[in-house]
C-alpha positions as a printed Julia matrix, in Angstrom:
270×3 Matrix{Float64}:
  -0.58   17.55   -7.73
  -1.65   15.51   -4.94
   0.3    17.01   -2.73
  -2.32   19.75   -3.31
  -4.92   17.55   -2.72
  -4.01   16.44    0.84
  -3.67   20.2     1.54
  -7.59   21.06    0.51
  -8.87   17.65    1.5
  -6.25   18.76    5.49
  -8.21   22.97    5.43
 -11.37   21.23    4.95
 -11.19   18.95    7.92
 -10.14   22.57    9.81
 -12.86   24.37    8.65
 -15.37   22.36    8.85
 -13.73   20.74   12.15
 -14.16   17.39   11.22
 -11.17   15.05   10.19
 -10.58   13.91    7.01
 -12.08    9.9     7.13
 -15.12   11.29    8.48
 -15.44   13.45    4.79
 -13.93   11.18    3.3
 -16.32    8.49    3.38
 -16.91    8.04    7.79
 -14.54    5.38   10.02
 -14.81    2.29   10.3
 -13.32    0.23   12.96
 -11.18    0.42   14.93
  -7.94    0.4    13.89
  -5.87   -0.33   10.26
  -4.03   -3.65    9.83
  -0.21   -2.86    8.52
   2.11   -5.0     6.29
   5.91   -5.27    6.86
   8.01   -4.84    3.87
  11.44   -7.16    3.48
  13.78   -5.94    1.25
  15.71   -8.56   -1.01
  18.57  -10.42    1.11
  19.46  -14.7     1.68
  16.27  -16.76    1.94
  17.16  -17.41    5.63
  17.79  -13.84    6.49
  14.59  -12.66    5.61
  12.86  -15.62    7.03
  14.32  -14.96   10.18
  13.33  -10.88    9.7
   8.61  -12.47    9.89
   9.55  -13.93   13.0
  11.21  -10.1    13.85
   7.83   -8.57   12.3
   5.42  -10.89   13.78
   7.66  -10.1    17.33
   6.45   -6.44   16.41
   2.99   -7.45   15.39
   2.76   -7.4    12.2
   0.47  -10.91   10.28
   0.52   -9.16    6.42
   4.51   -9.22    5.46
   5.36   -8.59    2.1
   8.64   -9.89    0.18
  10.44   -7.46   -2.1
  11.8    -9.91   -4.71
  12.09   -9.46   -8.4
  15.9   -10.57   -9.21
  17.65  -14.07  -10.09
  14.07  -16.5   -10.32
  16.36  -19.47   -8.14
  16.89  -17.22   -5.67
  13.35  -16.2    -5.48
  12.19  -19.68   -5.71
  14.47  -20.42   -2.19
  12.64  -16.24   -0.61
   9.28  -17.27   -1.0
   9.78  -20.74    0.0
  11.72  -19.91    3.28
   9.6   -17.39    4.55
   6.15  -19.47    3.45
   8.16  -21.97    5.94
   7.78  -20.63    9.11
   4.12  -18.58    8.77
   2.44  -19.04   10.89
  -1.89  -19.43   11.04
  -3.69  -15.34   10.74
  -0.54  -14.59    8.73
  -0.47  -13.53    4.79
   2.24  -12.96    1.95
   2.41  -11.54   -0.53
   5.93  -11.65   -3.09
   6.07   -8.44   -4.77
   8.25   -8.42   -7.59
   8.41   -4.59   -8.33
   7.5    -5.79  -12.45
  11.05   -6.88  -11.44
  10.93   -9.65  -13.78
  10.4   -10.72  -17.7
   7.47  -12.55  -18.61
   9.65  -15.9   -18.84
  11.08  -15.14  -15.48
   7.74  -14.68  -13.55
   6.32  -17.86  -14.94
   9.19  -20.09  -13.73
   8.73  -18.68   -9.84
   4.82  -19.44   -9.8
   4.73  -22.98  -11.63
   7.71  -23.37   -8.61
   5.36  -21.97   -5.49
   2.39  -23.1    -6.99
   1.49  -25.37   -4.39
   2.08  -22.25   -1.69
  -0.01  -19.52    0.29
   1.49  -17.22   -1.16
   0.39  -13.75   -2.94
   1.88  -12.1    -6.37
   2.33   -8.88   -6.46
   2.8    -7.03   -9.33
   5.7    -9.4   -11.27
   5.95   -7.93  -14.58
   6.64   -3.67  -15.98
   3.31   -4.13  -18.5
   0.09   -4.68  -17.83
  -0.65   -7.91  -20.55
   2.99   -9.63  -19.54
   1.83   -9.44  -15.91
  -2.22  -10.51  -17.66
  -0.06  -12.89  -19.08
   1.68  -13.99  -15.85
  -2.2   -14.01  -14.21
  -2.79  -16.73  -16.4
  -0.4   -19.05  -16.38
  -1.33  -20.08  -11.85
  -4.07  -20.05   -9.99
  -1.74  -18.47   -6.97
  -3.85  -15.18   -6.24
  -2.63  -12.12   -7.5
  -2.27   -8.19   -6.81
  -1.34   -5.17   -9.02
   0.62   -2.16   -8.06
   2.41   -0.3   -10.72
  -0.2    -0.86  -13.21
  -2.66    1.19  -11.42
  -2.97    4.21  -12.3
  -6.34    5.73  -13.05
  -9.52    4.47  -12.75
  -9.9     3.66  -16.6
  -6.99    1.09  -15.97
  -9.06   -0.79  -12.66
 -12.05   -1.21  -15.28
 -10.14   -2.77  -17.83
  -7.85   -4.81  -14.93
 -11.85   -6.34  -13.29
 -12.85   -6.65  -16.67
 -10.03   -9.29  -18.08
 -10.15  -11.2   -13.9
  -6.4    -9.56  -13.89
  -6.16   -9.23  -10.1
  -7.57  -10.08   -7.14
  -6.72   -7.49   -4.4
  -4.43   -3.86   -5.73
  -2.14   -1.64   -4.29
  -4.19    1.69   -4.4
  -1.28    4.88   -4.3
  -2.41    7.45   -3.57
  -0.19   10.05   -5.64
  -0.35    7.67   -7.75
  -3.76    8.88   -8.6
  -3.29   12.12   -8.14
  -4.61   12.87   -4.93
  -7.46   11.57   -1.89
  -9.63   12.59   -4.5
  -9.35   10.47   -6.99
  -8.38    8.22   -4.34
 -11.71    8.4    -3.13
 -13.41    7.71   -6.74
 -10.47    4.28   -7.3
 -11.06    3.27   -3.71
 -15.56    4.06   -3.82
 -15.51    1.55   -7.2
 -13.04   -1.03   -6.03
 -16.02   -1.12   -2.77
 -18.12   -1.85   -5.8
 -16.96   -4.01   -7.08
 -15.23   -6.19   -4.1
 -11.83   -5.8    -4.58
  -9.59   -5.72   -2.1
  -7.14   -3.17   -1.39
  -4.04   -2.07   -0.11
  -4.7     2.18    0.78
  -1.0     3.15    0.5
   1.32    5.52   -1.65
   4.48    5.22   -3.6
   6.25    6.66   -0.46
   6.65    9.83    2.83
   6.71   10.51    5.67
   4.5    11.38    8.87
   2.24   13.45    6.46
   1.27   11.04    3.36
   0.89    8.45    6.02
  -1.64   10.26    8.03
  -3.46   11.03    4.7
  -2.95    6.82    4.03
  -4.54    6.49    7.7
  -7.45    9.13    6.79
  -8.0     6.95    3.48
  -7.59    3.64    4.9
  -9.64    4.4     8.0
 -12.69    5.62    5.9
 -12.74    2.16    3.88
 -15.0    -0.33    4.68
 -12.58   -3.08    6.36
 -13.18   -6.25    3.98
 -11.72   -4.17    1.55
  -8.46   -3.62    3.74
  -6.42   -5.78    2.44
  -3.11   -3.48    4.13
  -2.23   -0.15    4.76
   1.55    0.97    5.28
   3.0     2.78    8.02
   5.66    5.27    5.97
   6.67    6.67    8.91
   7.7     3.73   10.61
  10.87    3.71    7.95
  11.56    7.45    8.29
  13.92    8.17   10.39
  13.63   12.54    9.93
   9.49   13.19   11.55
   8.4    16.02    9.43
   4.91   16.56   11.19
   3.33   16.03   15.0
   0.14   14.27   14.99
   0.69   11.04   12.78
  -0.07    7.64   13.34
   1.77    5.34   15.26
   1.72    1.71   14.95
   1.44    0.43   17.98
   0.71   -3.91   17.67
   1.36   -3.73   13.58
  -1.61   -1.68   13.08
  -2.69    2.61   13.37
  -5.57    4.09   13.78
  -6.72    7.45   11.91
  -5.9    10.56   13.76
 -10.01   11.87   15.47
  -8.84   16.19   15.05
 -10.06   18.07   12.47
  -8.46   17.74    9.39
  -5.09   15.5     8.65
  -5.12   15.68   12.72
  -1.38   17.2    12.03
   0.74   19.8    12.16
   3.96   20.01    9.83
   7.67   20.78   10.64
   8.36   23.75    8.35
  11.82   23.29    9.04
  12.31   19.45    8.66
  10.56   20.23    5.47
  13.21   23.4     4.82
  12.14   26.12    2.54
   9.39   25.97    0.52
  10.34   25.84   -3.54
   7.93   28.61   -4.57
   5.21   30.99   -2.28
   1.69   31.48   -3.72
  -0.69   34.18   -2.24
  -4.25   35.86   -3.48
  -1.76   38.81   -4.57
   0.53   36.66   -7.46
  -0.43   36.47  -10.72
């Protein structure tokens, strides 16, 4: 569903001669700030990764936590200790903590400058954790529709969200949720569940069409991959990327990399 919707926006842009970000709301700012994710490992190793990604221009770092609470507390503190002015740290549990474990972690790092992201699997357990801490909160996996977003806003369940294009059904629905977030002053990390060059291009266009104050961060998934599935996709530079100014998404799919289609439809298909 999301891929078809994305292709329709690409076709509309190419038909009208306009980049998708213009069609989604207009280009805001010169570049899109990215975050870099650090996978779970020893606390000291994760802290060293922060310095390495700083050298690549990243100013927003996402720590993957959600494991043993005692280890996660050490990971958060070690990374926070090496942060510099202007840098942002997010501890992303990816639903990995039980509510009691989440309470242990947020209480133990209450004096640290860190965002807590999606600590538990259910919305209710995330809300319970939110109510136990003054740390800023991000919801991710539970934000899968406009209804959930509005409920979370009403409950004061978060300070920012992760808006994932495919999770909400494509660019069209993501644009609607984005516009509501802008109206409600909810900052967003604009990304997707995963992807390569094509997804990164779509992310860039949605992010670049979002007012800068509402962009918490974004993701260049193609920099995590070793295989390219399109040409013309955004490439990171000093921790940032920009949406193409070419019509549509500004990319040409590499069908050799994508492989044979699962199905082909044309006007004669029934």
